[in-house]
Coordinates of C-alpha atoms in Angstrom, one line a residue:
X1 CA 21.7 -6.7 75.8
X2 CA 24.6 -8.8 75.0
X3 CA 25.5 -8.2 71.0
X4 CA 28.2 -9.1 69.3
X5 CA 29.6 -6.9 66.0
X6 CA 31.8 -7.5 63.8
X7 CA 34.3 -4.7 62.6
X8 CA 36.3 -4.9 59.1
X9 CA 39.4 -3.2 58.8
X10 CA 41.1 -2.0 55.3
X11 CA 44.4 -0.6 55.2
X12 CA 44.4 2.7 52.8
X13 CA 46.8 2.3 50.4
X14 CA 45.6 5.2 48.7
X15 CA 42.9 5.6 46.0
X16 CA 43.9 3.1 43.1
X17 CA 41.1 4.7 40.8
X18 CA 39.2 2.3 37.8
X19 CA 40.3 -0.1 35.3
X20 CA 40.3 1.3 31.8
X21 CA 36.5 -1.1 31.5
X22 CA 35.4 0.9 34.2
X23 CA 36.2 -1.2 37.0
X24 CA 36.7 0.3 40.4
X25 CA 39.5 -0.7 42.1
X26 CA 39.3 1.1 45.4
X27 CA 38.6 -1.9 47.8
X28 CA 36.2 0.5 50.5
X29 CA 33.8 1.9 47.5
X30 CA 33.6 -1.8 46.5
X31 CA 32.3 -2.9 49.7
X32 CA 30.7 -0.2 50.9
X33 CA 28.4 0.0 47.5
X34 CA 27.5 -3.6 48.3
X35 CA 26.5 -3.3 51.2
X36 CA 24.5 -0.2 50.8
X37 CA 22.5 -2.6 47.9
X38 CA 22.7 -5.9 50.5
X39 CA 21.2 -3.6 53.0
X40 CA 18.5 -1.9 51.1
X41 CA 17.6 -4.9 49.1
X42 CA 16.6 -6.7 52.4
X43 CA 19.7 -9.1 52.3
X44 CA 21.4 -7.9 55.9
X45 CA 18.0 -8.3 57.6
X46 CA 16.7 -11.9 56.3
X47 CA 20.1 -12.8 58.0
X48 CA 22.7 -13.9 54.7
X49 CA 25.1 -11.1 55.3
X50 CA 25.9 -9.2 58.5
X51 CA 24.0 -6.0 58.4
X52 CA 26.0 -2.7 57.7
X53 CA 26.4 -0.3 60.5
X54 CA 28.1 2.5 58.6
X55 CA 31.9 3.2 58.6
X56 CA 34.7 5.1 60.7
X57 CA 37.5 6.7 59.1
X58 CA 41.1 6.6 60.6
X59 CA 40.3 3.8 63.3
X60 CA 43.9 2.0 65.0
X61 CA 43.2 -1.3 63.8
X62 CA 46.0 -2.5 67.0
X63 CA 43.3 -1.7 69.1
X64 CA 41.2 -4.5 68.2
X65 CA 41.6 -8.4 67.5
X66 CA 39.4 -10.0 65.2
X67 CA 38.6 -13.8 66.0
X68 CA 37.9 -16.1 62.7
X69 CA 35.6 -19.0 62.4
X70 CA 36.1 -22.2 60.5
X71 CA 34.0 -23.4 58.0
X72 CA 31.7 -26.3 58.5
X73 CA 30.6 -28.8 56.1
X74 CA 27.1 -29.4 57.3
X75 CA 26.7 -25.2 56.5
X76 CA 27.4 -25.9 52.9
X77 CA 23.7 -25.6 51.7
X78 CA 22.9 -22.3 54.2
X79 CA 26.5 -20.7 51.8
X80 CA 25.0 -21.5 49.1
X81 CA 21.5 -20.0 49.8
X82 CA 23.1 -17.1 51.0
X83 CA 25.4 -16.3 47.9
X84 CA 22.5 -16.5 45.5
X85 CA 20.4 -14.2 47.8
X86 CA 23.5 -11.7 47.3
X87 CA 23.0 -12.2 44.0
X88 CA 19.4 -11.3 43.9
X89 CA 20.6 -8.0 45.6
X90 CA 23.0 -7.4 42.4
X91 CA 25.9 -8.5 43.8
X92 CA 28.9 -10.5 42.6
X93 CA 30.8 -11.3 45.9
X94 CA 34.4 -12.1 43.9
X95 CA 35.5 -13.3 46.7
X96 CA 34.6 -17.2 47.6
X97 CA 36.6 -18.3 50.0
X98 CA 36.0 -20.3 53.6
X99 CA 37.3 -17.1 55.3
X100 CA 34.6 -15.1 54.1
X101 CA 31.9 -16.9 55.5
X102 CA 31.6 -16.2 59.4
X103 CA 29.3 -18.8 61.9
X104 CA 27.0 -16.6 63.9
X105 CA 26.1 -18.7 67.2
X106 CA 22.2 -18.2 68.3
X107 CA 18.8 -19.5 69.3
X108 CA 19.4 -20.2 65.8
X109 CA 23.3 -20.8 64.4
X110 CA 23.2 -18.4 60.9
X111 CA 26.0 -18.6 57.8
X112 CA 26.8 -14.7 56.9
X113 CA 28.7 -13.9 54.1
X114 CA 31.5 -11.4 54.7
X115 CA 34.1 -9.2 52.9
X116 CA 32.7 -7.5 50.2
X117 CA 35.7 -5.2 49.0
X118 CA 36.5 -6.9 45.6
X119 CA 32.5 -7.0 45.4
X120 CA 30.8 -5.8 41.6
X121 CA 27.3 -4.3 41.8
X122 CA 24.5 -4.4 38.5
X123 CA 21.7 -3.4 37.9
X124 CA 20.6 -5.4 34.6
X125 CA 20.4 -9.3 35.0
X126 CA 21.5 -10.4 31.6
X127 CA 23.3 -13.3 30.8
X128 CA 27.2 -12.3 31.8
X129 CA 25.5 -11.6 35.3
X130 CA 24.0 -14.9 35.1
X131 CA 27.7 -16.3 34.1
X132 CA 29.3 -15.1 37.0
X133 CA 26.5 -15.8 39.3
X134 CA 26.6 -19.5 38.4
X135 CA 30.1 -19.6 38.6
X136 CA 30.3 -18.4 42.4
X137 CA 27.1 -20.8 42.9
X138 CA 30.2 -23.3 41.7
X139 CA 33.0 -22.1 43.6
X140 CA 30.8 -21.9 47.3
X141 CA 29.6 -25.7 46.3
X142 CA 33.0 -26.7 45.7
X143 CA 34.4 -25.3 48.8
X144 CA 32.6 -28.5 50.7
X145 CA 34.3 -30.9 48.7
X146 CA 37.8 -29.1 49.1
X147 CA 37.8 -29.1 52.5
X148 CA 36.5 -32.3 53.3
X149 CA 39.5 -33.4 51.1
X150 CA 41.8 -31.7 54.1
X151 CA 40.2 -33.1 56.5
X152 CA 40.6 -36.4 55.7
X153 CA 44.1 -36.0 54.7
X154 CA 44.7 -34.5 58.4
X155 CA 45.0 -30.8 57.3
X156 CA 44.1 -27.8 59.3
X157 CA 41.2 -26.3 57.9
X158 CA 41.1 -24.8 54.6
X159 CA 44.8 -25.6 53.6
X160 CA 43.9 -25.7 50.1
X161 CA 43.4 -22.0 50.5
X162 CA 46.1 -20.5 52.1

């Protein structure tokens, strides 16, 4: 069978520890917490993230080159589905940017979410959750409008982001 995976590299810079509120800093527990939640909470497998394999330790990251995708406009709405089904997981992604979302040819062409490392979990759905979640709602809705704005100046894609 013919699969294709997708494998994230982070660079250890040692363990940065938590911010005085609690916060963890350490960019693999981050991501690795999400997923565990985006993976148990049925996320990975209705097809809005990649599903989560598991992890190696001390991998030689020159051994591999990762490919990126562009973002494309007619996606917008499939982004936008996706992040608020991360956020019926009890995830805050953190991380809204075009580079984060990855185009998954098919029978059926999926938008996945990637790049969870700067990622917050909760458990309680109160109203600063529901801040933040409307805010990335806002940020993945404005992405559309952004990069239609390079494109018709000429840009390559996402200028405004680099």
């Amino acid at each position: 069978m013919d699969k294709k995976y997708a494998l994230k590299l982070l660079h250890n810079n040692g363990d940065p520890g938590y911010t005085e509120k609690g916060r963890d800093l350490n960019r693999f527990r981050c991501e690795s917490k999400a997923y565990e939640k985006l993976l148990t909470s049925g996320v990975c497998e209705r097809g809005f993230v990649p599903k989560f394999y598991g992890y190696i330790n001390q991998i030689d990251p020159a051994a591999f080159h990762p490919t990126f995708q562009h973002f494309a406009q007619d996606q917008l709405n499939r982004a936008i589905e996706g992040m608020k089904e991360i956020h019926s997981a009890g995830v805050h992604h953190r991380d809204i940017y075009p580079k984060n979302l990855l185009l998954v040819h098919g029978n059926t062409d999926r938008l996945v979410w990637i790049d969870f490392d700067v990622a917050m979990t909760f458990t309680n759905f109160g109203p600063e959750q529901k801040a933040r979640c409307d805010y990335e709602i806002a940020l993945v809705k404005g992405l559309g409008d952004a990069l239609k704005d390079d494109q018709d100046k000429g840009l390559p894609p996402n200028t405004k982001f680099y």
